C-alpha cells in the first residue's frame, strides 16, 4: 500500500478534528476532537515507521522509534484527559454549563 | 484488489464516517460512540500494518479507559438532553471552510513530495511485536519511560486535587 493513502487518511481525520474544535461549543466534544487529531498523528507515525522499515532494507529494529513515540503520545494523552476532564467537571460544578463561550470572561 | 486492500478501504470508510459522526451529532453520547468506532478502525489499521502492540494498547487505553471516562463525565453531568445554546451558523460555516482549506493546503503539499512513491509494509515485519518494542523501550527509551510514570502520578494527584470539593 503506498504511503500517500495513509497520509491522506490521516490528513482527513486531522482536518475533521480541526473542524470540530473550531465549530463545536461543547467542551467535551472539543476535547474528543483533540483526541481524534492525536490519533491521526499516531496512525501517520505507524505508517511512516513501517515505510522506514522497508526503506532500511528490513533491518532488525529500523522503524521501531516511531512506534515507541506513538506509545508515549498515548501516555501523555491519557494524563491530559484525566486532568482536562477534572477541569471540565470543576467548571460545570461552578457555572452549570460546559459551553466554552463562557471562557470569554478570562479576557477581563 | 486483494484482501488487504479491501480491508484498508473498509476501515478507511468506517474511520472517516464515524469521525464525521463525532463532529455532526447533536447528542454528546453519540459523539463518544463515534469516537470509539474510530478508535477500533484505527486499531484495525495497526493490525493491518502488523503493529500488534499498538493495536492492543489503542483498544485498552483509548477505547477502554479514556472513552469510559468521557462517557462517565457526560452521564455524571446529565448533558445528553441539553441542546447547545447560542447556535451561531456563521461560526460553523467559517470553521468548516477553515478546516477544508487546511486539508487542501496539506494535500497540495503532499502532491509535490518524493515520499509518496514509497511502500508501506503490510502484514509482515516484526518491529511492532511486543518483544522487540519492549526491548527498545527498556534499553534505549528507559529514561522517558520512567519519566512518564512520574507524569502519570502527577496527573492522578492533580486531577484529585482539582476535583476535590471545598
PDB file of N, CA, C and O in Angstrom, chain A residues 1-3 6-7 9 11-12 15-16 19 23-25 28 32 35 39 42-43 46 50-51 53-54 60 62 64 67-68 74-75 77 85 88 90 92-93 98-99 101, chain B residues 5 8 12 19 23 25 31-32 35 39 45-46 49 57-58 62 70 77 79 84-85 92 99 103 106 110 115-116 118 120-122 124 127-128 136-137 141 152 162-163:
ATOM      1  N   UNK A   1       0.860  -1.197   0.000  1.00  0.00           N
ATOM      2  CA  UNK A   1       0.000   0.000   0.000  1.00  0.00           C
ATOM      3  C   UNK A   1       0.894   1.244   0.000  1.00  0.00           C
ATOM      4  O   UNK A   1       1.732   1.373   0.883  1.00  0.00           O
ATOM      5  N   UNK A   2       0.749   2.149  -0.954  1.00  0.00           N
ATOM      6  CA  UNK A   2       1.613   3.343  -0.971  1.00  0.00           C
ATOM      7  C   UNK A   2       1.363   4.238   0.236  1.00  0.00           C
ATOM      8  O   UNK A   2       0.277   4.226   0.816  1.00  0.00           O
ATOM      9  N   UNK A   3       2.388   5.022   0.582  1.00  0.00           N
ATOM     10  CA  UNK A   3       2.319   5.831   1.800  1.00  0.00           C
ATOM     11  C   UNK A   3       1.313   6.969   1.654  1.00  0.00           C
ATOM     12  O   UNK A   3       0.739   7.418   2.635  1.00  0.00           O
ATOM     13  N   UNK A   6      -2.086   6.490   3.239  1.00  0.00           N
ATOM     14  CA  UNK A   6      -2.125   6.681   4.686  1.00  0.00           C
ATOM     15  C   UNK A   6      -2.027   8.161   5.058  1.00  0.00           C
ATOM     16  O   UNK A   6      -2.670   8.612   6.003  1.00  0.00           O
ATOM     17  N   UNK A   7      -1.197   8.907   4.310  1.00  0.00           N
ATOM     18  CA  UNK A   7      -1.087  10.345   4.610  1.00  0.00           C
ATOM     19  C   UNK A   7      -2.421  11.028   4.380  1.00  0.00           C
ATOM     20  O   UNK A   7      -2.863  11.864   5.171  1.00  0.00           O
ATOM     21  N   UNK A   9      -5.434   9.680   4.513  1.00  0.00           N
ATOM     22  CA  UNK A   9      -6.387   9.294   5.558  1.00  0.00           C
ATOM     23  C   UNK A   9      -6.118  10.060   6.847  1.00  0.00           C
ATOM     24  O   UNK A   9      -7.049  10.578   7.489  1.00  0.00           O
ATOM     25  N   UNK A  11      -4.630  12.938   7.142  1.00  0.00           N
ATOM     26  CA  UNK A  11      -4.988  14.352   6.949  1.00  0.00           C
ATOM     27  C   UNK A  11      -6.483  14.546   7.051  1.00  0.00           C
ATOM     28  O   UNK A  11      -6.957  15.544   7.603  1.00  0.00           O
ATOM     29  N   UNK A  12      -7.247  13.585   6.521  1.00  0.00           N
ATOM     30  CA  UNK A  12      -8.703  13.666   6.603  1.00  0.00           C
ATOM     31  C   UNK A  12      -9.146  13.682   8.067  1.00  0.00           C
ATOM     32  O   UNK A  12      -9.930  14.552   8.482  1.00  0.00           O
ATOM     33  N   UNK A  15      -8.151  16.935   9.765  1.00  0.00           N
ATOM     34  CA  UNK A  15      -8.953  18.099   9.380  1.00  0.00           C
ATOM     35  C   UNK A  15     -10.339  18.037   9.997  1.00  0.00           C
ATOM     36  O   UNK A  15     -10.896  19.063  10.385  1.00  0.00           O
ATOM     37  N   UNK A  16     -10.899  16.809  10.113  1.00  0.00           N
ATOM     38  CA  UNK A  16     -12.198  16.681  10.784  1.00  0.00           C
ATOM     39  C   UNK A  16     -12.074  17.102  12.240  1.00  0.00           C
ATOM     40  O   UNK A  16     -12.953  17.792  12.785  1.00  0.00           O
ATOM     41  N   UNK A  19     -11.942  20.914  12.340  1.00  0.00           N
ATOM     42  CA  UNK A  19     -13.275  21.489  12.132  1.00  0.00           C
ATOM     43  C   UNK A  19     -14.114  21.353  13.394  1.00  0.00           C
ATOM     44  O   UNK A  19     -14.840  22.278  13.793  1.00  0.00           O
ATOM     45  N   UNK A  23     -15.760  24.496  15.398  1.00  0.00           N
ATOM     46  CA  UNK A  23     -17.189  24.769  15.290  1.00  0.00           C
ATOM     47  C   UNK A  23     -17.976  24.411  16.535  1.00  0.00           C
ATOM     48  O   UNK A  23     -18.961  25.079  16.831  1.00  0.00           O
ATOM     49  N   UNK A  24     -17.605  23.364  17.258  1.00  0.00           N
ATOM     50  CA  UNK A  24     -18.452  22.967  18.383  1.00  0.00           C
ATOM     51  C   UNK A  24     -18.169  23.827  19.611  1.00  0.00           C
ATOM     52  O   UNK A  24     -17.025  24.272  19.808  1.00  0.00           O
ATOM     53  N   UNK A  25     -19.205  24.054  20.411  1.00  0.00           N
ATOM     54  CA  UNK A  25     -19.046  24.864  21.620  1.00  0.00           C
ATOM     55  C   UNK A  25     -19.063  24.028  22.884  1.00  0.00           C
ATOM     56  O   UNK A  25     -18.918  24.557  23.978  1.00  0.00           O
ATOM     57  N   UNK A  28     -16.611  19.088  26.035  1.00  0.00           N
ATOM     58  CA  UNK A  28     -16.244  17.673  25.959  1.00  0.00           C
ATOM     59  C   UNK A  28     -16.017  17.260  24.512  1.00  0.00           C
ATOM     60  O   UNK A  28     -15.105  16.493  24.206  1.00  0.00           O
ATOM     61  N   UNK A  32     -12.782  15.710  22.648  1.00  0.00           N
ATOM     62  CA  UNK A  32     -12.761  14.470  21.846  1.00  0.00           C
ATOM     63  C   UNK A  32     -12.158  14.706  20.474  1.00  0.00           C
ATOM     64  O   UNK A  32     -11.498  13.839  19.915  1.00  0.00           O
ATOM     65  N   UNK A  35      -8.527  14.481  20.804  1.00  0.00           N
ATOM     66  CA  UNK A  35      -8.123  13.069  20.805  1.00  0.00           C
ATOM     67  C   UNK A  35      -8.078  12.511  19.393  1.00  0.00           C
ATOM     68  O   UNK A  35      -7.188  11.725  19.050  1.00  0.00           O
ATOM     69  N   UNK A  39      -4.906  10.878  17.397  1.00  0.00           N
ATOM     70  CA  UNK A  39      -4.926   9.555  16.791  1.00  0.00           C
ATOM     71  C   UNK A  39      -4.557   9.581  15.319  1.00  0.00           C
ATOM     72  O   UNK A  39      -3.966   8.623  14.817  1.00  0.00           O
ATOM     73  N   UNK A  42      -0.918   9.561  15.322  1.00  0.00           N
ATOM     74  CA  UNK A  42      -0.428   8.231  15.669  1.00  0.00           C
ATOM     75  C   UNK A  42      -0.443   7.297  14.473  1.00  0.00           C
ATOM     76  O   UNK A  42       0.520   6.551  14.234  1.00  0.00           O
ATOM     77  N   UNK A  43      -1.552   7.337  13.732  1.00  0.00           N
ATOM     78  CA  UNK A  43      -1.660   6.482  12.546  1.00  0.00           C
ATOM     79  C   UNK A  43      -0.577   6.822  11.533  1.00  0.00           C
ATOM     80  O   UNK A  43       0.063   5.930  10.956  1.00  0.00           O
ATOM     81  N   UNK A  46       2.821   5.416  12.708  1.00  0.00           N
ATOM     82  CA  UNK A  46       2.965   3.973  12.495  1.00  0.00           C
ATOM     83  C   UNK A  46       3.201   3.680  11.016  1.00  0.00           C
ATOM     84  O   UNK A  46       4.058   2.852  10.659  1.00  0.00           O
ATOM     85  N   UNK A  50       6.549   1.840   9.395  1.00  0.00           N
ATOM     86  CA  UNK A  50       6.569   0.652   8.545  1.00  0.00           C
ATOM     87  C   UNK A  50       7.193   0.960   7.185  1.00  0.00           C
ATOM     88  O   UNK A  50       7.794   0.092   6.557  1.00  0.00           O
ATOM     89  N   UNK A  51       7.070   2.205   6.716  1.00  0.00           N
ATOM     90  CA  UNK A  51       7.737   2.587   5.476  1.00  0.00           C
ATOM     91  C   UNK A  51       9.246   2.637   5.663  1.00  0.00           C
ATOM     92  O   UNK A  51      10.009   2.178   4.809  1.00  0.00           O
ATOM     93  N   UNK A  53      10.939   0.920   7.741  1.00  0.00           N
ATOM     94  CA  UNK A  53      11.448  -0.448   7.875  1.00  0.00           C
ATOM     95  C   UNK A  53      11.748  -1.053   6.517  1.00  0.00           C
ATOM     96  O   UNK A  53      12.730  -1.785   6.354  1.00  0.00           O
ATOM     97  N   UNK A  54      10.910  -0.750   5.523  1.00  0.00           N
ATOM     98  CA  UNK A  54      11.193  -1.245   4.173  1.00  0.00           C
ATOM     99  C   UNK A  54      12.390  -0.517   3.585  1.00  0.00           C
ATOM    100  O   UNK A  54      13.278  -1.127   2.998  1.00  0.00           O
ATOM    101  N   UNK A  60      16.799  -5.005  11.735  1.00  0.00           N
ATOM    102  CA  UNK A  60      16.051  -5.609  12.841  1.00  0.00           C
ATOM    103  C   UNK A  60      15.173  -4.608  13.577  1.00  0.00           C
ATOM    104  O   UNK A  60      13.979  -4.842  13.768  1.00  0.00           O
ATOM    105  N   UNK A  62      14.899  -1.196  12.720  1.00  0.00           N
ATOM    106  CA  UNK A  62      14.665   0.041  11.978  1.00  0.00           C
ATOM    107  C   UNK A  62      13.179   0.368  12.004  1.00  0.00           C
ATOM    108  O   UNK A  62      12.348  -0.454  11.647  1.00  0.00           O
ATOM    109  N   UNK A  64      11.408   1.148  14.736  1.00  0.00           N
ATOM    110  CA  UNK A  64      10.696   0.936  15.997  1.00  0.00           C
ATOM    111  C   UNK A  64      10.596   2.214  16.813  1.00  0.00           C
ATOM    112  O   UNK A  64       9.781   2.283  17.736  1.00  0.00           O
ATOM    113  N   UNK A  67       7.063   3.750  16.498  1.00  0.00           N
ATOM    114  CA  UNK A  67       6.010   3.101  17.271  1.00  0.00           C
ATOM    115  C   UNK A  67       6.156   3.395  18.754  1.00  0.00           C
ATOM    116  O   UNK A  67       5.157   3.501  19.473  1.00  0.00           O
ATOM    117  N   UNK A  68       7.394   3.587  19.223  1.00  0.00           N
ATOM    118  CA  UNK A  68       7.549   3.961  20.633  1.00  0.00           C
ATOM    119  C   UNK A  68       7.094   5.389  20.881  1.00  0.00           C
ATOM    120  O   UNK A  68       6.551   5.689  21.941  1.00  0.00           O
ATOM    121  N   UNK A  74       0.377   8.209  23.496  1.00  0.00           N
ATOM    122  CA  UNK A  74      -0.786   7.670  24.205  1.00  0.00           C
ATOM    123  C   UNK A  74      -0.689   7.925  25.703  1.00  0.00           C
ATOM    124  O   UNK A  74      -1.689   8.266  26.356  1.00  0.00           O
ATOM    125  N   UNK A  75       0.516   7.792  26.258  1.00  0.00           N
ATOM    126  CA  UNK A  75       0.713   8.049  27.694  1.00  0.00           C
ATOM    127  C   UNK A  75       0.360   9.488  28.029  1.00  0.00           C
ATOM    128  O   UNK A  75      -0.413   9.771  28.963  1.00  0.00           O
ATOM    129  N   UNK A  77      -1.459  11.551  26.297  1.00  0.00           N
ATOM    130  CA  UNK A  77      -2.874  11.826  26.058  1.00  0.00           C
ATOM    131  C   UNK A  77      -3.729  11.330  27.215  1.00  0.00           C
ATOM    132  O   UNK A  77      -4.696  11.998  27.605  1.00  0.00           O
ATOM    133  N   UNK A  85     -10.516  16.482  32.020  1.00  0.00           N
ATOM    134  CA  UNK A  85     -11.883  16.187  32.435  1.00  0.00           C
ATOM    135  C   UNK A  85     -12.130  16.638  33.869  1.00  0.00           C
ATOM    136  O   UNK A  85     -13.247  17.057  34.195  1.00  0.00           O
ATOM    137  N   UNK A  88     -12.960  20.210  33.485  1.00  0.00           N
ATOM    138  CA  UNK A  88     -14.309  20.409  32.938  1.00  0.00           C
ATOM    139  C   UNK A  88     -15.367  20.152  34.013  1.00  0.00           C
ATOM    140  O   UNK A  88     -16.350  20.900  34.134  1.00  0.00           O
ATOM    141  N   UNK A  90     -14.985  20.522  37.195  1.00  0.00           N
ATOM    142  CA  UNK A  90     -14.920  21.644  38.132  1.00  0.00           C
ATOM    143  C   UNK A  90     -15.649  22.860  37.571  1.00  0.00           C
ATOM    144  O   UNK A  90     -16.407  23.549  38.281  1.00  0.00           O
ATOM    145  N   UNK A  92     -18.076  22.794  35.358  1.00  0.00           N
ATOM    146  CA  UNK A  92     -19.512  22.522  35.351  1.00  0.00           C
ATOM    147  C   UNK A  92     -20.094  22.706  36.741  1.00  0.00           C
ATOM    148  O   UNK A  92     -21.218  23.185  36.908  1.00  0.00           O
ATOM    149  N   UNK A  93     -19.315  22.336  37.760  1.00  0.00           N
ATOM    150  CA  UNK A  93     -19.817  22.453  39.117  1.00  0.00           C
ATOM    151  C   UNK A  93     -19.982  23.925  39.501  1.00  0.00           C
ATOM    152  O   UNK A  93     -20.865  24.285  40.274  1.00  0.00           O
ATOM    153  N   UNK A  98     -21.148  23.712  30.197  1.00  0.00           N
ATOM    154  CA  UNK A  98     -19.814  23.439  29.666  1.00  0.00           C
ATOM    155  C   UNK A  98     -19.646  24.083  28.304  1.00  0.00           C
ATOM    156  O   UNK A  98     -18.862  23.645  27.477  1.00  0.00           O
ATOM    157  N   UNK A  99     -20.411  25.148  28.072  1.00  0.00           N
ATOM    158  CA  UNK A  99     -20.237  25.909  26.845  1.00  0.00           C
ATOM    159  C   UNK A  99     -18.954  26.727  26.955  1.00  0.00           C
ATOM    160  O   UNK A  99     -18.773  27.474  27.910  1.00  0.00           O
ATOM    161  N   UNK A 101     -18.014  29.226  25.357  1.00  0.00           N
ATOM    162  CA  UNK A 101     -18.151  30.672  25.219  1.00  0.00           C
ATOM    163  C   UNK A 101     -18.057  31.363  26.565  1.00  0.00           C
ATOM    164  O   UNK A 101     -17.704  32.527  26.645  1.00  0.00           O
TER     165      UNK A 101
ATOM    166  N   UNK B   5      -6.039  -4.856   0.621  1.00  0.00           N
ATOM    167  CA  UNK B   5      -6.527  -3.566   0.128  1.00  0.00           C
ATOM    168  C   UNK B   5      -8.010  -3.380   0.428  1.00  0.00           C
ATOM    169  O   UNK B   5      -8.449  -2.278   0.775  1.00  0.00           O
ATOM    170  N   UNK B   8      -8.274  -2.387   3.935  1.00  0.00           N
ATOM    171  CA  UNK B   8      -7.837  -0.995   4.083  1.00  0.00           C
ATOM    172  C   UNK B   8      -8.965  -0.034   3.745  1.00  0.00           C
ATOM    173  O   UNK B   8      -9.245   0.898   4.504  1.00  0.00           O
ATOM    174  N   UNK B  12     -10.951   2.441   6.253  1.00  0.00           N
ATOM    175  CA  UNK B  12     -10.871   3.881   5.988  1.00  0.00           C
ATOM    176  C   UNK B  12     -12.252   4.512   5.963  1.00  0.00           C
ATOM    177  O   UNK B  12     -12.479   5.573   6.568  1.00  0.00           O
ATOM    178  N   UNK B  19     -15.770   9.487  12.259  1.00  0.00           N
ATOM    179  CA  UNK B  19     -15.188  10.767  12.659  1.00  0.00           C
ATOM    180  C   UNK B  19     -16.120  11.915  12.293  1.00  0.00           C
ATOM    181  O   UNK B  19     -16.230  12.889  13.037  1.00  0.00           O
ATOM    182  N   UNK B  23     -18.358  15.005  14.856  1.00  0.00           N
ATOM    183  CA  UNK B  23     -18.485  16.453  14.687  1.00  0.00           C
ATOM    184  C   UNK B  23     -19.935  16.849  14.487  1.00  0.00           C
ATOM    185  O   UNK B  23     -20.378  17.887  14.976  1.00  0.00           O
ATOM    186  N   UNK B  25     -22.972  15.125  15.255  1.00  0.00           N
ATOM    187  CA  UNK B  25     -24.116  14.691  16.043  1.00  0.00           C
ATOM    188  C   UNK B  25     -24.438  15.698  17.146  1.00  0.00           C
ATOM    189  O   UNK B  25     -23.548  16.307  17.728  1.00  0.00           O
ATOM    190  N   UNK B  31     -21.525  11.175  19.982  1.00  0.00           N
ATOM    191  CA  UNK B  31     -20.154  11.565  19.633  1.00  0.00           C
ATOM    192  C   UNK B  31     -19.146  10.613  20.246  1.00  0.00           C
ATOM    193  O   UNK B  31     -18.186  10.198  19.599  1.00  0.00           O
ATOM    194  N   UNK B  32     -19.383  10.243  21.516  1.00  0.00           N
ATOM    195  CA  UNK B  32     -18.456   9.317  22.175  1.00  0.00           C
ATOM    196  C   UNK B  32     -18.481   7.965  21.467  1.00  0.00           C
ATOM    197  O   UNK B  32     -17.426   7.355  21.238  1.00  0.00           O
ATOM    198  N   UNK B  35     -16.521   8.145  18.359  1.00  0.00           N
ATOM    199  CA  UNK B  35     -15.073   8.153  18.616  1.00  0.00           C
ATOM    200  C   UNK B  35     -14.578   6.743  18.948  1.00  0.00           C
ATOM    201  O   UNK B  35     -13.479   6.348  18.541  1.00  0.00           O
ATOM    202  N   UNK B  39     -11.701   4.661  16.941  1.00  0.00           N
ATOM    203  CA  UNK B  39     -10.526   4.034  17.549  1.00  0.00           C
ATOM    204  C   UNK B  39     -10.405   2.570  17.142  1.00  0.00           C
ATOM    205  O   UNK B  39      -9.295   2.082  16.901  1.00  0.00           O
ATOM    206  N   UNK B  45      -6.338  -0.670  11.389  1.00  0.00           N
ATOM    207  CA  UNK B  45      -5.216  -0.255  10.538  1.00  0.00           C
ATOM    208  C   UNK B  45      -3.883  -0.690  11.133  1.00  0.00           C
ATOM    209  O   UNK B  45      -2.979  -1.120  10.399  1.00  0.00           O
ATOM    210  N   UNK B  46      -3.738  -0.577  12.453  1.00  0.00           N
ATOM    211  CA  UNK B  46      -2.489  -1.009  13.084  1.00  0.00           C
ATOM    212  C   UNK B  46      -2.275  -2.503  12.887  1.00  0.00           C
ATOM    213  O   UNK B  46      -1.137  -2.950  12.644  1.00  0.00           O
ATOM    214  N   UNK B  49      -1.001  -3.262   9.536  1.00  0.00           N
ATOM    215  CA  UNK B  49       0.428  -2.960   9.389  1.00  0.00           C
ATOM    216  C   UNK B  49       1.275  -3.788  10.337  1.00  0.00           C
ATOM    217  O   UNK B  49       2.462  -3.513  10.487  1.00  0.00           O
ATOM    218  N   UNK B  57      -2.828  -1.821  22.687  1.00  0.00           N
ATOM    219  CA  UNK B  57      -2.770  -0.686  23.624  1.00  0.00           C
ATOM    220  C   UNK B  57      -3.800   0.372  23.244  1.00  0.00           C
ATOM    221  O   UNK B  57      -4.435   0.983  24.111  1.00  0.00           O
ATOM    222  N   UNK B  58      -4.015   0.561  21.940  1.00  0.00           N
ATOM    223  CA  UNK B  58      -5.006   1.539  21.496  1.00  0.00           C
ATOM    224  C   UNK B  58      -6.400   1.135  21.966  1.00  0.00           C
ATOM    225  O   UNK B  58      -7.169   1.975  22.451  1.00  0.00           O
ATOM    226  N   UNK B  62      -7.348   3.714  24.859  1.00  0.00           N
ATOM    227  CA  UNK B  62      -8.283   4.696  24.332  1.00  0.00           C
ATOM    228  C   UNK B  62      -9.715   4.199  24.426  1.00  0.00           C
ATOM    229  O   UNK B  62     -10.546   4.802  25.101  1.00  0.00           O
ATOM    230  N   UNK B  70     -14.863   9.553  29.425  1.00  0.00           N
ATOM    231  CA  UNK B  70     -15.712  10.541  28.757  1.00  0.00           C
ATOM    232  C   UNK B  70     -17.187  10.230  28.986  1.00  0.00           C
ATOM    233  O   UNK B  70     -17.971  11.122  29.349  1.00  0.00           O
ATOM    234  N   UNK B  77     -22.850  14.559  34.308  1.00  0.00           N
ATOM    235  CA  UNK B  77     -23.418  15.893  34.149  1.00  0.00           C
ATOM    236  C   UNK B  77     -24.815  15.863  33.580  1.00  0.00           C
ATOM    237  O   UNK B  77     -25.468  16.895  33.519  1.00  0.00           O
ATOM    238  N   UNK B  79     -25.789  15.526  30.445  1.00  0.00           N
ATOM    239  CA  UNK B  79     -25.768  16.501  29.363  1.00  0.00           C
ATOM    240  C   UNK B  79     -26.526  16.045  28.147  1.00  0.00           C
ATOM    241  O   UNK B  79     -26.730  16.820  27.227  1.00  0.00           O
ATOM    242  N   UNK B  84     -27.214  22.448  22.608  1.00  0.00           N
ATOM    243  CA  UNK B  84     -26.244  23.532  22.684  1.00  0.00           C
ATOM    244  C   UNK B  84     -26.962  24.861  22.501  1.00  0.00           C
ATOM    245  O   UNK B  84     -27.737  25.030  21.576  1.00  0.00           O
ATOM    246  N   UNK B  85     -26.660  25.770  23.398  1.00  0.00           N
ATOM    247  CA  UNK B  85     -27.270  27.074  23.263  1.00  0.00           C
ATOM    248  C   UNK B  85     -26.412  27.943  22.344  1.00  0.00           C
ATOM    249  O   UNK B  85     -25.254  27.620  22.085  1.00  0.00           O
ATOM    250  N   UNK B  92     -20.065  28.083  12.283  1.00  0.00           N
ATOM    251  CA  UNK B  92     -19.903  26.732  11.757  1.00  0.00           C
ATOM    252  C   UNK B  92     -19.420  26.752  10.316  1.00  0.00           C
ATOM    253  O   UNK B  92     -18.544  25.982   9.923  1.00  0.00           O
ATOM    254  N   UNK B  99     -11.207  24.485   8.068  1.00  0.00           N
ATOM    255  CA  UNK B  99     -10.701  23.114   8.072  1.00  0.00           C
ATOM    256  C   UNK B  99     -10.489  22.568   6.680  1.00  0.00           C
ATOM    257  O   UNK B  99      -9.496  21.887   6.393  1.00  0.00           O
ATOM    258  N   UNK B 103      -7.013  21.217   4.897  1.00  0.00           N
ATOM    259  CA  UNK B 103      -6.916  19.921   4.218  1.00  0.00           C
ATOM    260  C   UNK B 103      -6.373  20.097   2.804  1.00  0.00           C
ATOM    261  O   UNK B 103      -5.470  19.376   2.375  1.00  0.00           O
ATOM    262  N   UNK B 106      -2.608  20.982   2.792  1.00  0.00           N
ATOM    263  CA  UNK B 106      -1.734  19.849   3.120  1.00  0.00           C
ATOM    264  C   UNK B 106      -1.698  18.823   1.981  1.00  0.00           C
ATOM    265  O   UNK B 106      -0.646  18.246   1.684  1.00  0.00           O
ATOM    266  N   UNK B 110       1.467  17.613  -0.217  1.00  0.00           N
ATOM    267  CA  UNK B 110       1.804  16.204  -0.434  1.00  0.00           C
ATOM    268  C   UNK B 110       2.062  15.907  -1.908  1.00  0.00           C
ATOM    269  O   UNK B 110       2.842  15.015  -2.248  1.00  0.00           O
ATOM    270  N   UNK B 115       8.169  11.380  -1.304  1.00  0.00           N
ATOM    271  CA  UNK B 115       7.964  10.236  -0.427  1.00  0.00           C
ATOM    272  C   UNK B 115       6.759   9.407  -0.832  1.00  0.00           C
ATOM    273  O   UNK B 115       6.616   8.268  -0.425  1.00  0.00           O
ATOM    274  N   UNK B 116       5.894   9.954  -1.684  1.00  0.00           N
ATOM    275  CA  UNK B 116       4.609   9.276  -1.901  1.00  0.00           C
ATOM    276  C   UNK B 116       4.739   8.011  -2.724  1.00  0.00           C
ATOM    277  O   UNK B 116       3.795   7.242  -2.821  1.00  0.00           O
ATOM    278  N   UNK B 118       6.880   5.664  -1.946  1.00  0.00           N
ATOM    279  CA  UNK B 118       7.359   4.585  -1.081  1.00  0.00           C
ATOM    280  C   UNK B 118       6.204   3.703  -0.629  1.00  0.00           C
ATOM    281  O   UNK B 118       5.082   4.156  -0.499  1.00  0.00           O
ATOM    282  N   UNK B 120       4.329   1.054   2.090  1.00  0.00           N
ATOM    283  CA  UNK B 120       4.198   0.679   3.495  1.00  0.00           C
ATOM    284  C   UNK B 120       4.130  -0.832   3.566  1.00  0.00           C
ATOM    285  O   UNK B 120       3.434  -1.467   2.786  1.00  0.00           O
ATOM    286  N   UNK B 121       4.882  -1.388   4.513  1.00  0.00           N
ATOM    287  CA  UNK B 121       4.923  -2.835   4.663  1.00  0.00           C
ATOM    288  C   UNK B 121       3.623  -3.319   5.306  1.00  0.00           C
ATOM    289  O   UNK B 121       3.258  -2.850   6.379  1.00  0.00           O
ATOM    290  N   UNK B 122       2.932  -4.208   4.647  1.00  0.00           N
ATOM    291  CA  UNK B 122       1.641  -4.670   5.167  1.00  0.00           C
ATOM    292  C   UNK B 122       1.756  -6.121   5.603  1.00  0.00           C
ATOM    293  O   UNK B 122       2.194  -6.972   4.846  1.00  0.00           O
ATOM    294  N   UNK B 124       3.620  -7.988   7.297  1.00  0.00           N
ATOM    295  CA  UNK B 124       4.864  -8.642   7.694  1.00  0.00           C
ATOM    296  C   UNK B 124       5.704  -7.663   8.499  1.00  0.00           C
ATOM    297  O   UNK B 124       5.306  -6.531   8.743  1.00  0.00           O
ATOM    298  N   UNK B 127       8.772  -5.511  13.796  1.00  0.00           N
ATOM    299  CA  UNK B 127       9.151  -4.444  14.720  1.00  0.00           C
ATOM    300  C   UNK B 127       7.992  -4.057  15.613  1.00  0.00           C
ATOM    301  O   UNK B 127       8.187  -3.450  16.637  1.00  0.00           O
ATOM    302  N   UNK B 128       6.753  -4.407  15.226  1.00  0.00           N
ATOM    303  CA  UNK B 128       5.623  -3.998  16.033  1.00  0.00           C
ATOM    304  C   UNK B 128       5.250  -5.001  17.096  1.00  0.00           C
ATOM    305  O   UNK B 128       4.283  -4.790  17.815  1.00  0.00           O
ATOM    306  N   UNK B 136      13.385  -2.390  23.005  1.00  0.00           N
ATOM    307  CA  UNK B 136      13.768  -1.000  22.734  1.00  0.00           C
ATOM    308  C   UNK B 136      13.350  -0.085  23.887  1.00  0.00           C
ATOM    309  O   UNK B 136      14.092   0.808  24.276  1.00  0.00           O
ATOM    310  N   UNK B 137      12.160  -0.353  24.430  1.00  0.00           N
ATOM    311  CA  UNK B 137      11.622   0.520  25.468  1.00  0.00           C
ATOM    312  C   UNK B 137      12.451   0.451  26.742  1.00  0.00           C
ATOM    313  O   UNK B 137      12.626   1.461  27.422  1.00  0.00           O
ATOM    314  N   UNK B 141      14.922   3.696  25.441  1.00  0.00           N
ATOM    315  CA  UNK B 141      13.957   4.695  25.898  1.00  0.00           C
ATOM    316  C   UNK B 141      13.603   4.498  27.361  1.00  0.00           C
ATOM    317  O   UNK B 141      12.479   4.769  27.751  1.00  0.00           O
ATOM    318  N   UNK B 152       2.318  10.326  35.052  1.00  0.00           N
ATOM    319  CA  UNK B 152       1.044   9.724  35.431  1.00  0.00           C
ATOM    320  C   UNK B 152       0.708   9.999  36.886  1.00  0.00           C
ATOM    321  O   UNK B 152      -0.442  10.311  37.216  1.00  0.00           O
ATOM    322  N   UNK B 162      -7.807  18.913  41.771  1.00  0.00           N
ATOM    323  CA  UNK B 162      -8.728  19.813  41.077  1.00  0.00           C
ATOM    324  C   UNK B 162     -10.182  19.438  41.387  1.00  0.00           C
ATOM    325  O   UNK B 162     -11.020  20.296  41.634  1.00  0.00           O
ATOM    326  N   UNK B 163     -10.466  18.145  41.383  1.00  0.00           N
ATOM    327  CA  UNK B 163     -11.842  17.733  41.560  1.00  0.00           C
ATOM    328  C   UNK B 163     -12.320  17.715  42.993  1.00  0.00           C
ATOM    329  O   UNK B 163     -13.485  17.431  43.244  1.00  0.00           O
TER     330      UNK B 163
END
